[in-house]
Coordinates of C-alpha atoms in Angstrom, one line a residue:
Chain Z
X1 CA 0.0 0.0 0.0
X2 CA 1.4 3.4 -1.0
X3 CA 2.0 6.2 1.5
X4 CA -0.7 8.3 -0.3
X5 CA -3.3 5.5 0.1
X6 CA -2.3 5.2 3.8
X7 CA -2.8 8.9 4.2
X8 CA -6.1 8.8 2.5
X9 CA -7.3 5.9 4.6
X10 CA -6.0 7.7 7.7
X11 CA -7.9 10.9 6.8
X12 CA -11.1 8.9 6.1
X13 CA -10.8 7.1 9.5
X14 CA -10.1 10.4 11.3
X15 CA -13.1 12.0 9.5
X16 CA -15.4 9.1 10.5
X17 CA -14.1 9.1 14.1
X18 CA -14.6 12.9 14.3
X19 CA -18.0 12.6 12.9
X20 CA -19.1 10.0 15.4
X21 CA -17.5 11.9 18.4
X22 CA -18.8 15.3 17.4
X23 CA -22.1 15.3 19.4
X24 CA -20.1 14.6 22.6
X25 CA -17.7 17.5 21.8
X26 CA -19.7 20.4 20.7
X27 CA -22.9 22.4 21.0
X28 CA -26.3 21.6 19.4
X29 CA -25.9 24.8 17.4
X30 CA -22.7 23.5 15.8
X31 CA -24.2 20.0 15.3
X32 CA -27.1 21.7 13.4
X33 CA -24.7 23.5 11.1
X34 CA -22.7 20.3 10.5
X35 CA -25.9 18.4 9.7
X36 CA -26.9 21.2 7.2
X37 CA -23.3 21.0 5.7
X38 CA -23.6 17.3 5.3
X39 CA -27.0 17.6 3.5
X40 CA -25.6 20.3 1.2
X41 CA -22.5 18.2 0.8
X42 CA -24.6 15.4 -0.6
X43 CA -26.4 17.9 -2.8
X44 CA -23.1 19.3 -4.1
X45 CA -21.8 15.7 -4.7
X46 CA -24.9 15.0 -6.9
X47 CA -24.0 18.1 -8.9
X48 CA -20.3 17.0 -9.1
X49 CA -21.2 13.7 -10.7
X50 CA -22.7 15.6 -13.6
X51 CA -20.6 18.7 -13.7
X52 CA -17.2 17.5 -12.4
X53 CA -17.1 14.0 -13.9
X54 CA -19.3 14.5 -17.0
X55 CA -18.7 18.1 -17.9
X56 CA -22.5 18.6 -17.7
X57 CA -22.8 21.8 -15.7
X58 CA -26.3 21.9 -14.2
X59 CA -27.9 24.9 -12.5
X60 CA -31.3 23.3 -12.0
X61 CA -30.5 20.7 -9.4
X62 CA -32.4 22.6 -6.8
X63 CA -35.6 21.8 -8.7
X64 CA -35.1 18.1 -8.0
X65 CA -34.0 18.8 -4.5
X66 CA -37.1 20.9 -3.8
X67 CA -39.6 18.5 -5.5
X68 CA -38.4 15.7 -3.3
X69 CA -38.7 17.9 -0.2
X70 CA -42.2 19.1 -1.3
X71 CA -43.2 15.4 -1.8
X72 CA -42.4 14.7 1.8
X73 CA -43.9 17.9 3.0
X74 CA -47.2 17.5 1.2
X75 CA -47.6 13.9 2.3
X76 CA -46.9 14.9 5.9
X77 CA -49.1 18.0 6.0
X78 CA -52.0 17.2 3.6
X79 CA -52.2 13.4 3.5
X80 CA -51.3 12.7 7.1
X81 CA -49.1 9.9 5.8
X82 CA -46.7 8.0 8.0
X83 CA -42.9 8.5 7.6
X84 CA -42.5 5.6 5.3
X85 CA -45.1 7.0 3.0
X86 CA -43.6 10.4 3.2
X87 CA -40.1 9.2 2.2
X88 CA -41.6 7.0 -0.5
X89 CA -43.5 9.9 -2.0
X90 CA -40.4 12.1 -1.7
X91 CA -38.3 9.6 -3.5
X92 CA -40.9 8.9 -6.2
X93 CA -41.4 12.6 -6.8
X94 CA -37.7 13.3 -7.0
X95 CA -37.0 10.4 -9.3
X96 CA -40.0 11.2 -11.5
X97 CA -38.9 14.8 -11.9
X98 CA -35.3 13.7 -12.6
X99 CA -36.5 11.4 -15.4
X100 CA -38.6 14.2 -16.9
X101 CA -35.7 16.7 -16.7
X102 CA -33.3 14.0 -18.1
X103 CA -35.5 13.5 -21.1
X104 CA -35.5 17.3 -21.7
X105 CA -31.8 17.7 -21.4
X106 CA -30.4 14.5 -22.8
X107 CA -29.9 15.8 -26.3
X108 CA -28.1 19.0 -25.3
X109 CA -24.6 19.7 -24.2
X110 CA -22.4 22.7 -23.2
X111 CA -24.2 26.0 -22.8
X112 CA -27.5 24.5 -24.1
X113 CA -27.5 21.9 -21.3
X114 CA -26.8 24.7 -18.8
X115 CA -29.7 26.7 -20.2
X116 CA -32.1 23.8 -20.2
X117 CA -31.3 23.0 -16.5
X118 CA -31.6 26.7 -15.6
X119 CA -35.1 26.6 -17.2
X120 CA -36.0 23.4 -15.3
X121 CA -35.0 25.0 -12.0
X122 CA -37.0 28.1 -12.8
X123 CA -40.1 26.1 -13.7
X124 CA -40.1 24.3 -10.3
X125 CA -39.5 27.6 -8.5
X126 CA -42.4 29.2 -10.4
X127 CA -44.7 26.3 -9.6
X128 CA -43.7 26.4 -6.0
X129 CA -45.2 29.9 -5.8
X130 CA -48.2 29.2 -8.1
X131 CA -49.4 25.8 -6.8
X132 CA -50.4 27.2 -3.4
X133 CA -52.8 24.3 -2.5
X134 CA -49.9 21.9 -2.8
X135 CA -46.8 24.0 -1.8
X136 CA -48.3 26.6 0.4
X137 CA -46.7 29.2 -1.9
X138 CA -44.5 31.7 -0.1
X139 CA -45.7 30.5 3.3
X140 CA -44.3 27.0 2.5
X141 CA -45.2 23.9 4.4
X142 CA -44.7 23.7 8.1
X143 CA -44.8 21.1 10.8
X144 CA -43.0 18.3 8.9
X145 CA -41.9 16.2 11.9
X146 CA -39.0 13.8 11.9
X147 CA -39.5 10.2 12.6
X148 CA -39.6 9.7 16.4
X149 CA -36.4 7.6 16.5
X150 CA -34.4 10.5 15.0
X151 CA -36.4 13.4 16.4
X152 CA -33.5 14.7 18.6
X153 CA -31.0 16.9 16.9
X154 CA -28.1 14.5 17.6
X155 CA -29.9 11.3 16.5
X156 CA -30.9 13.1 13.3
X157 CA -27.3 14.1 12.9
X158 CA -26.2 10.5 13.1
X159 CA -28.8 9.5 10.5
X160 CA -27.7 12.1 8.1
X161 CA -24.0 11.2 8.7
X162 CA -24.7 7.6 8.0
X163 CA -26.8 8.3 4.8
X164 CA -24.2 10.8 3.5
X165 CA -21.4 8.4 4.1
X166 CA -23.3 5.6 2.4
X167 CA -24.3 7.8 -0.5
X168 CA -20.7 9.1 -0.9
X169 CA -19.5 5.5 -1.0
X170 CA -22.0 4.6 -3.6
X171 CA -21.1 7.6 -5.7
X172 CA -17.5 6.7 -5.4
X173 CA -18.3 3.2 -6.8
X174 CA -20.3 4.8 -9.6
X175 CA -17.3 7.0 -10.6
X176 CA -15.1 3.9 -10.7
X177 CA -17.5 1.8 -12.7
X178 CA -17.9 1.5 -16.5
X179 CA -20.6 4.2 -16.3
X180 CA -18.1 6.4 -14.5
X181 CA -15.5 5.9 -17.3
X182 CA -18.2 6.6 -19.9
X183 CA -19.1 9.8 -18.0
X184 CA -15.5 11.0 -18.1
X185 CA -15.4 10.1 -21.8
X186 CA -18.5 12.2 -22.3
X187 CA -16.7 15.2 -20.8
X188 CA -13.6 14.6 -23.1
X189 CA -15.3 13.8 -26.4
X190 CA -18.9 13.1 -26.9
X191 CA -18.6 12.5 -30.7
X192 CA -15.8 10.0 -30.2
X193 CA -17.8 8.2 -27.6
X194 CA -20.8 7.9 -29.9
X195 CA -18.5 6.4 -32.6
X196 CA -17.4 3.8 -30.1
X197 CA -21.0 2.5 -29.7
X198 CA -22.3 4.7 -26.8
X199 CA -25.8 6.1 -27.1
X200 CA -24.5 9.3 -25.4
X201 CA -28.0 10.8 -25.0
X202 CA -29.1 7.7 -23.1
X203 CA -25.9 7.7 -21.0
X204 CA -26.5 11.4 -20.2
X205 CA -30.1 10.7 -19.2
X206 CA -29.0 7.7 -17.1
X207 CA -26.4 9.7 -15.2
X208 CA -28.8 12.6 -14.8
X209 CA -31.3 10.4 -13.1
X210 CA -28.6 8.9 -11.0
X211 CA -27.4 12.3 -9.9
X212 CA -31.1 13.3 -9.4
X213 CA -31.5 10.3 -7.0
X214 CA -28.8 11.7 -4.7
X215 CA -30.3 15.3 -5.0
X216 CA -33.6 13.7 -4.0
X217 CA -32.1 12.1 -0.9
X218 CA -30.5 15.4 0.0
X219 CA -33.9 17.1 -0.4
X220 CA -35.6 14.6 1.9
X221 CA -32.9 15.0 4.5
X222 CA -33.2 18.8 4.2
X223 CA -36.9 19.0 4.7
X224 CA -36.7 16.8 7.9
X225 CA -33.8 18.9 9.2
X226 CA -35.7 22.2 8.9
X227 CA -39.2 20.6 9.3
X228 CA -40.2 23.2 6.8
X229 CA -40.0 23.7 3.1
X230 CA -40.6 26.9 1.0
X231 CA -39.9 28.0 -2.6
X232 CA -36.5 29.4 -1.5
X233 CA -35.2 25.8 -1.6
X234 CA -36.0 25.6 -5.3
X235 CA -34.6 29.0 -6.4
X236 CA -31.6 29.5 -8.6
X237 CA -29.4 30.5 -5.6
X238 CA -29.7 27.0 -4.1
X239 CA -28.4 25.4 -7.3
X240 CA -25.8 28.1 -7.6
X241 CA -24.7 27.4 -4.1
X242 CA -24.4 23.7 -4.8
X243 CA -22.3 24.3 -7.8
X244 CA -20.1 26.8 -6.0
X245 CA -19.6 24.3 -3.2
X246 CA -18.4 21.8 -5.8
X247 CA -16.1 24.3 -7.5
X248 CA -14.7 25.6 -4.2
X249 CA -13.9 22.1 -2.9
X250 CA -12.8 20.7 -6.2
X251 CA -14.9 19.3 -9.0
X252 CA -14.5 15.7 -10.1
X253 CA -13.3 14.6 -6.7
X254 CA -16.6 13.9 -4.7
X255 CA -14.8 14.7 -1.4
X256 CA -14.2 18.3 -2.7
X257 CA -17.9 19.2 -2.8
X258 CA -18.3 18.0 0.7
X259 CA -15.4 20.1 1.9
X260 CA -16.8 23.1 -0.1
X261 CA -20.2 22.6 1.5
X262 CA -18.6 22.8 5.0
X263 CA -16.7 25.9 4.1
X264 CA -19.8 27.7 2.7
X265 CA -22.3 26.6 5.2
X266 CA -20.0 27.5 8.1
X267 CA -19.2 30.8 6.4
X268 CA -22.9 31.6 6.1
X269 CA -23.7 30.7 9.6
X270 CA -20.6 31.8 11.5
X271 CA -18.9 34.5 9.5
X272 CA -22.2 36.4 9.2
X273 CA -22.1 36.8 13.0
X274 CA -18.8 38.7 12.9
X275 CA -18.6 40.3 9.4
X276 CA -21.5 42.3 8.0
X277 CA -20.4 42.0 4.4
X278 CA -19.6 38.3 4.6
X279 CA -21.2 37.6 1.2
X280 CA -18.6 40.0 -0.3
X281 CA -15.9 38.0 1.4
X282 CA -17.3 34.7 0.2
X283 CA -17.5 36.2 -3.3
X284 CA -13.9 37.1 -3.2
X285 CA -13.0 33.6 -2.1
X286 CA -14.8 32.2 -5.1
X287 CA -13.0 34.6 -7.5
X288 CA -9.7 33.7 -6.0
X289 CA -10.4 30.0 -6.2
X290 CA -11.4 30.2 -9.9
X291 CA -8.5 32.4 -10.8
X292 CA -5.7 30.7 -8.8
X293 CA -6.9 27.2 -7.8
X294 CA -9.0 25.7 -10.5
X295 CA -8.8 22.3 -8.8
X296 CA -10.4 23.9 -5.7
X297 CA -9.3 23.1 -2.2
X298 CA -8.7 19.4 -2.9
X299 CA -6.7 20.3 -6.0
X300 CA -4.5 22.7 -3.9
X301 CA -3.9 19.9 -1.3
X302 CA -3.1 17.4 -4.0
X303 CA -0.6 19.7 -5.6
X304 CA 1.0 20.5 -2.3
X305 CA 1.3 16.8 -1.3
X306 CA 4.4 15.9 -3.4
X307 CA 6.1 18.9 -1.9
X308 CA 5.2 17.7 1.6
X309 CA 6.7 14.3 0.8
X310 CA 9.8 15.9 -0.7
X311 CA 10.2 18.1 2.4
X312 CA 10.3 15.0 4.6
X313 CA 12.7 13.3 2.1
X314 CA 10.2 10.5 1.3
X315 CA 11.5 8.5 -1.7
X316 CA 8.0 8.4 -3.2
X317 CA 7.9 12.2 -3.5
X318 CA 8.4 12.1 -7.2
X319 CA 6.0 9.2 -8.0
X320 CA 3.9 8.2 -5.0
X321 CA 0.7 9.3 -6.7
X322 CA 1.3 6.5 -9.3
X323 CA 3.6 6.2 -12.2
X324 CA 2.9 8.9 -14.7
X325 CA 0.4 10.6 -12.6
X326 CA 0.0 14.3 -13.1
X327 CA 0.2 16.7 -10.2
X328 CA -3.0 16.4 -8.3
X329 CA -3.2 12.6 -8.2
X330 CA -2.2 12.3 -4.6
X331 CA -4.9 13.2 -2.3
X332 CA -8.2 13.2 -4.1
X333 CA -7.3 10.0 -6.0
X334 CA -10.3 10.3 -8.2
X335 CA -11.4 10.9 -11.8
X336 CA -9.3 13.4 -13.6
X337 CA -6.4 13.4 -11.2
X338 CA -5.0 9.9 -11.5
X339 CA -3.7 8.2 -14.5
X340 CA -5.6 5.0 -13.9
X341 CA -8.2 5.5 -11.2
X342 CA -10.3 2.6 -12.4
X343 CA -7.4 0.3 -11.6
X344 CA -7.7 -1.5 -15.0
X345 CA -5.0 -4.1 -14.9
X346 CA -3.1 -6.0 -17.5
X347 CA -2.2 -9.7 -17.1
X348 CA 1.4 -8.5 -16.6
X349 CA 0.2 -6.5 -13.6
X350 CA -1.7 -9.5 -12.3
X351 CA 1.3 -11.8 -12.7
X352 CA 3.6 -9.3 -10.9
X353 CA 1.1 -8.9 -8.1
X354 CA 0.9 -12.7 -7.7
Chain O
X1 CA -17.8 -15.0 -53.5
X2 CA -16.6 -13.3 -50.3
X3 CA -19.5 -11.5 -48.5
X4 CA -19.8 -7.8 -48.7
X5 CA -18.6 -5.8 -45.7
X6 CA -19.5 -2.3 -46.9
X7 CA -21.6 -1.2 -49.8
X8 CA -22.3 2.3 -50.9
X9 CA -24.9 2.9 -53.5
X10 CA -24.9 6.3 -55.2
X11 CA -24.3 8.1 -51.9
X12 CA -24.7 11.8 -52.2
X13 CA -24.2 14.5 -49.5
X14 CA -25.3 18.1 -50.1
X15 CA -24.7 21.1 -47.9
X16 CA -27.0 23.7 -49.2
X17 CA -25.8 24.4 -52.8
X18 CA -22.5 22.4 -52.3
X19 CA -22.4 18.8 -53.3
X20 CA -19.6 17.4 -51.1
X21 CA -20.1 13.8 -52.2
X22 CA -21.7 13.1 -55.5
X23 CA -23.2 9.6 -56.2
X24 CA -20.3 7.6 -54.9
X25 CA -20.7 3.8 -55.1
X26 CA -18.3 1.2 -53.9
X27 CA -18.4 -2.5 -52.8
X28 CA -15.9 -3.6 -50.2
X29 CA -15.7 -7.3 -49.5
X30 CA -14.7 -8.8 -46.2
X31 CA -11.0 -8.7 -45.5
X32 CA -10.3 -6.3 -48.4
X33 CA -8.0 -3.3 -48.1
X34 CA -9.3 -0.2 -49.9
X35 CA -7.9 3.4 -50.1
X36 CA -9.9 6.5 -50.9
X37 CA -7.5 9.1 -52.4
X38 CA -7.9 12.5 -53.9
X39 CA -6.7 16.1 -53.5
X40 CA -7.8 18.4 -50.7
X41 CA -11.6 19.1 -50.8
X42 CA -12.3 16.0 -52.9
X43 CA -14.9 14.9 -50.3
X44 CA -12.9 12.0 -48.8
X45 CA -13.5 12.9 -45.1
X46 CA -17.1 13.8 -45.8
X47 CA -17.5 10.3 -47.3
X48 CA -16.0 8.8 -44.1
X49 CA -18.3 10.9 -41.9
X50 CA -21.2 9.7 -43.9
X51 CA -20.2 6.1 -43.7
X52 CA -19.7 6.4 -39.9
X53 CA -23.1 8.2 -39.4
X54 CA -21.8 11.6 -38.4
X55 CA -23.4 13.0 -41.5
X56 CA -26.6 11.6 -43.0
X57 CA -26.6 11.3 -46.8
X58 CA -28.9 13.4 -48.9
X59 CA -29.6 10.3 -51.1
X60 CA -28.2 6.9 -51.7
X61 CA -27.8 3.8 -49.5
X62 CA -25.2 2.5 -47.2
X63 CA -25.1 -1.2 -46.3
X64 CA -22.8 -2.5 -43.5
X65 CA -22.4 -6.3 -43.2
X66 CA -25.7 -6.8 -45.1
X67 CA -27.6 -4.3 -42.9
X68 CA -29.0 -1.1 -44.2
X69 CA -27.5 1.6 -42.0
X70 CA -28.3 4.6 -44.2
X71 CA -30.4 6.3 -41.5
X72 CA -28.9 4.7 -38.4
X73 CA -27.0 6.8 -35.8
X74 CA -23.3 6.4 -35.4
X75 CA -23.5 4.3 -32.2
X76 CA -25.7 1.7 -34.0
X77 CA -23.2 1.5 -36.8
X78 CA -20.5 0.9 -34.2
X79 CA -22.6 -1.9 -32.8
X80 CA -22.8 -3.4 -36.2
X81 CA -19.0 -3.5 -36.4
X82 CA -17.8 -0.2 -37.8
X83 CA -14.8 1.5 -36.3
X84 CA -12.9 4.6 -37.3
X85 CA -10.0 6.8 -36.6
X86 CA -9.7 10.5 -37.2
X87 CA -7.5 12.8 -39.3
X88 CA -6.9 15.0 -36.3
X89 CA -6.2 12.9 -33.3
X90 CA -9.4 12.5 -31.4
X91 CA -8.6 10.8 -28.1
X92 CA -9.9 11.2 -24.5
X93 CA -7.2 13.7 -23.5
X94 CA -7.8 13.5 -19.8
X95 CA -7.8 9.7 -19.6
X96 CA -4.8 7.4 -19.5
X97 CA -3.7 5.2 -22.4
X98 CA -5.4 2.1 -20.9
X99 CA -8.6 4.0 -20.1
X100 CA -8.8 5.2 -23.7
X101 CA -8.8 1.6 -25.0
X102 CA -10.9 0.3 -22.1
X103 CA -13.7 2.8 -22.9
X104 CA -13.6 1.6 -26.5
X105 CA -13.6 -2.1 -25.4
X106 CA -16.7 -1.4 -23.3
X107 CA -18.6 0.4 -26.1
X108 CA -20.1 -2.8 -27.6
X109 CA -20.8 -4.6 -24.4
X110 CA -23.7 -4.6 -22.0
X111 CA -21.2 -3.7 -19.3
X112 CA -21.2 -0.1 -20.4
X113 CA -24.4 0.4 -18.4
X114 CA -22.9 -1.0 -15.1
X115 CA -22.7 1.6 -12.5
X116 CA -22.5 -0.4 -9.3
X117 CA -19.6 -2.6 -10.4
X118 CA -15.9 -1.6 -10.4
X119 CA -14.4 -1.4 -13.9
X120 CA -11.4 -3.4 -12.7
X121 CA -13.7 -6.4 -12.4
X122 CA -14.3 -6.4 -16.1
X123 CA -11.7 -9.0 -17.0
X124 CA -12.7 -9.2 -20.6
X125 CA -12.4 -5.5 -21.0
X126 CA -8.9 -5.6 -19.5
X127 CA -7.9 -8.4 -21.8
X128 CA -9.1 -6.6 -24.9
X129 CA -7.5 -3.4 -23.8
X130 CA -4.2 -5.1 -23.3
X131 CA -4.4 -6.9 -26.7
X132 CA -5.2 -3.6 -28.5
X133 CA -2.2 -1.9 -26.9
X134 CA 0.1 -4.8 -27.7
X135 CA -1.1 -4.6 -31.3
X136 CA 0.1 -1.0 -31.6
X137 CA 3.2 -1.5 -29.5
X138 CA 2.0 0.7 -26.7
X139 CA 1.6 -1.8 -23.9
X140 CA 4.5 -0.2 -22.0
X141 CA 2.6 3.1 -21.9
X142 CA -0.4 1.5 -20.1
X143 CA -0.8 4.1 -17.4
X144 CA 0.5 7.2 -19.1
X145 CA -1.8 10.2 -19.5
X146 CA -2.6 10.7 -23.2
X147 CA -1.3 14.3 -23.0
X148 CA 2.2 12.9 -22.3
X149 CA 2.3 10.8 -25.5
X150 CA 4.2 11.9 -28.6
X151 CA 2.2 12.7 -31.7
X152 CA 3.3 9.4 -33.2
X153 CA 2.2 7.5 -30.2
X154 CA -1.1 9.3 -30.2
X155 CA -1.7 8.2 -33.8
X156 CA -1.0 4.6 -32.8
X157 CA -3.3 4.9 -29.8
X158 CA -6.0 6.1 -32.2
X159 CA -5.8 2.8 -34.0
X160 CA -5.7 0.9 -30.7
X161 CA -8.9 2.6 -29.6
X162 CA -10.6 1.6 -32.8
X163 CA -9.3 -1.9 -32.6
X164 CA -10.4 -2.4 -28.9
X165 CA -14.0 -1.9 -30.1
X166 CA -13.5 -5.1 -32.1
X167 CA -14.6 -3.7 -35.5
X168 CA -15.3 -5.8 -38.6
X169 CA -14.8 -2.7 -40.8
X170 CA -12.2 -0.1 -39.9
X171 CA -12.0 3.3 -41.5
X172 CA -8.6 5.0 -41.1
X173 CA -8.7 8.7 -41.8
X174 CA -5.2 9.8 -42.8
X175 CA -3.4 7.6 -40.2
X176 CA 0.0 9.0 -41.2
X177 CA -1.0 12.7 -41.0
X178 CA 1.7 14.8 -39.3
X179 CA 4.1 11.9 -38.9
X180 CA 7.8 12.0 -39.6
X181 CA 9.3 9.7 -42.2
X182 CA 10.4 7.2 -39.6
X183 CA 7.0 7.3 -37.8
X184 CA 5.3 6.8 -41.2
X185 CA 7.4 3.6 -41.6
X186 CA 6.1 2.4 -38.3
X187 CA 2.6 3.3 -39.2
X188 CA 2.8 1.5 -42.5
X189 CA 4.1 -1.6 -40.6
X190 CA 1.3 -1.3 -38.1
X191 CA -1.4 -1.2 -40.8
X192 CA 0.2 -4.1 -42.7
X193 CA 0.2 -6.1 -39.5
X194 CA -3.6 -5.6 -38.9
X195 CA -5.5 -8.9 -38.9
X196 CA -6.3 -10.0 -42.4
X197 CA -9.9 -10.7 -41.6
X198 CA -10.4 -7.0 -40.7
X199 CA -11.8 -5.0 -43.6
X200 CA -9.9 -1.7 -43.9
X201 CA -10.8 1.4 -45.8
X202 CA -8.3 4.3 -45.5
X203 CA -8.0 7.8 -46.6
X204 CA -4.4 8.9 -47.3
X205 CA -3.2 12.1 -48.8
X206 CA 0.2 10.4 -49.5
X207 CA -0.7 8.5 -52.6
X208 CA 2.5 6.4 -52.5
X209 CA 1.8 5.2 -49.0
X210 CA -1.8 4.5 -49.7
X211 CA -1.1 2.5 -52.8
X212 CA 1.4 0.3 -50.9
X213 CA -1.1 -0.7 -48.3
X214 CA -4.2 -1.6 -50.3
X215 CA -5.5 -3.8 -53.1
X216 CA -8.3 -1.5 -54.3
X217 CA -8.4 2.3 -54.7
X218 CA -11.1 4.9 -55.3
X219 CA -9.9 8.3 -56.5
X220 CA -12.2 11.2 -55.8
X221 CA -12.3 14.8 -57.1
X222 CA -14.9 17.4 -56.4
X223 CA -17.0 14.8 -54.6
X224 CA -17.1 12.4 -57.5
X225 CA -15.5 9.1 -58.1
X226 CA -13.1 9.6 -61.0
X227 CA -11.4 6.3 -61.0
X228 CA -11.6 2.9 -59.3
X229 CA -9.1 0.0 -59.6
X230 CA -6.0 -1.7 -58.4
X231 CA -3.0 0.5 -57.4
X232 CA -1.3 -0.1 -60.7
X233 CA -4.4 0.9 -62.6
X234 CA -4.8 4.0 -60.5
X235 CA -1.1 4.9 -61.1
X236 CA -1.6 4.6 -64.8
X237 CA -4.9 6.5 -64.9
X238 CA -4.6 9.7 -66.8
X239 CA -7.4 11.5 -64.9
X240 CA -5.9 10.6 -61.6
X241 CA -2.5 11.9 -62.8
X242 CA -4.2 15.1 -64.0
X243 CA -6.0 15.6 -60.7
X244 CA -2.8 15.1 -58.7
X245 CA -0.7 17.3 -61.0
X246 CA -3.5 20.0 -60.8
X247 CA -3.4 19.8 -57.0
X248 CA 0.4 20.1 -56.9

């Protein structure tokens, strides 16, 4: 096992341990913010699958997120359904809208894809205001209670932590699967991919729905966290926030969007207490990230990693990230950074490993 | 008689008032090697794009391995066994060498829809990727990012990508474009070493190179077929000579 892999596993174990210990170490207020950051982290990861891995920049993901949340909210407040029914309706609504959106967007790419997703988000936002009997319009839907087993802030935190960890693991598998490779091919050369036998429109739709499924789960977790849903959840700013979280943390990395979500959610909730113009500060951070750290925070760490190894005289400093790996392969270990993240082996490799 | 691999029947492609390909017909039998030659603007690449499904013909009919594919999209033609390379290197630039061939090897399998299954478990894909890389002498560059390959290696990888998809008919669009004389020699050897059962149609601007590699030649000018025959017949053809002298 390489040093880089050991460091990654160490960081993962530390993260899990810190996550489990957190309710014993800090206040309910901080736990609330961490729970919100985890929910938005999952939401940003769902955007990263499309934008970071597939080059399909979406700005309408909040539409799916909100439809799932409204599905839960409507069942809870209007149908008096139990929690199983609420979650089932939320999932069904989110997946259904994902399928509809995917069919609308599957034959577009580049700026046209972006515009279609923008329109989709705006449609949901408009309907959230117009369909007052269902959505409660600007008043939203209130009184959406959590299941009794997770009604306490800390039990709900553990539930969210477990679901986000599981979802993150599943998304990691997806990005390492044949579909993940095709997704990266889609980003690099859609025409070439088509010529190799891929129905790229279908693949786009498939990944769109897959990404929508995780946005749906984030929407369900969000509505139970706040016990309230309003049209604000579906507005462009929510999608924009998700995209910015992914960019700030590092697109095409999965862990980057989660880190970006923590930075932004904490900035919103903590920085605003001390700095009146905190949004200006946050804006400046985005501009600096885009200008000087295109790989986001994870990209910066990845680039710094070989230098850290070199500083401590580690022999792997020049190649620990894998032979032929470009800078950036060390820490994130995903998609665009490594030369062979899928671990495709030749028989020679297999013989030498035996 | 050997079965037909590719048949074009009066294929015409028009872009507004311009006729880029004008009633081109050809019958390529399985295992044959064909070249499409002609000066710049003759319509060779448009013809390839039409065969591969990137451009739909205005009229005419295209049959691939006894299936009418005239109106079929590119990916369906690839499923039928059509592969192609590009005049300008068209690789997945952010993927490694092995990922480029693996993505091609997956293209005609059901596995391309698997999302909950690690790619490394696809043994058949790994095997075909390795074979394709060995065929073009790039096995030692397995994990190298494409951007780090030389132009010559990228041209070889183009062919490996096409081969990994296991085509029955391979279209090579100027495989030697931009190569040095030594690299051209390697490319010529590589094309000569391709399996004999593979049907190859190539476009090559270098007439001498093209005529060395094939048994049948179509010469195009202004979208039309002006001559068809063996390399010797094409060399001796006055119209072909006139077209090439004109273009020089």
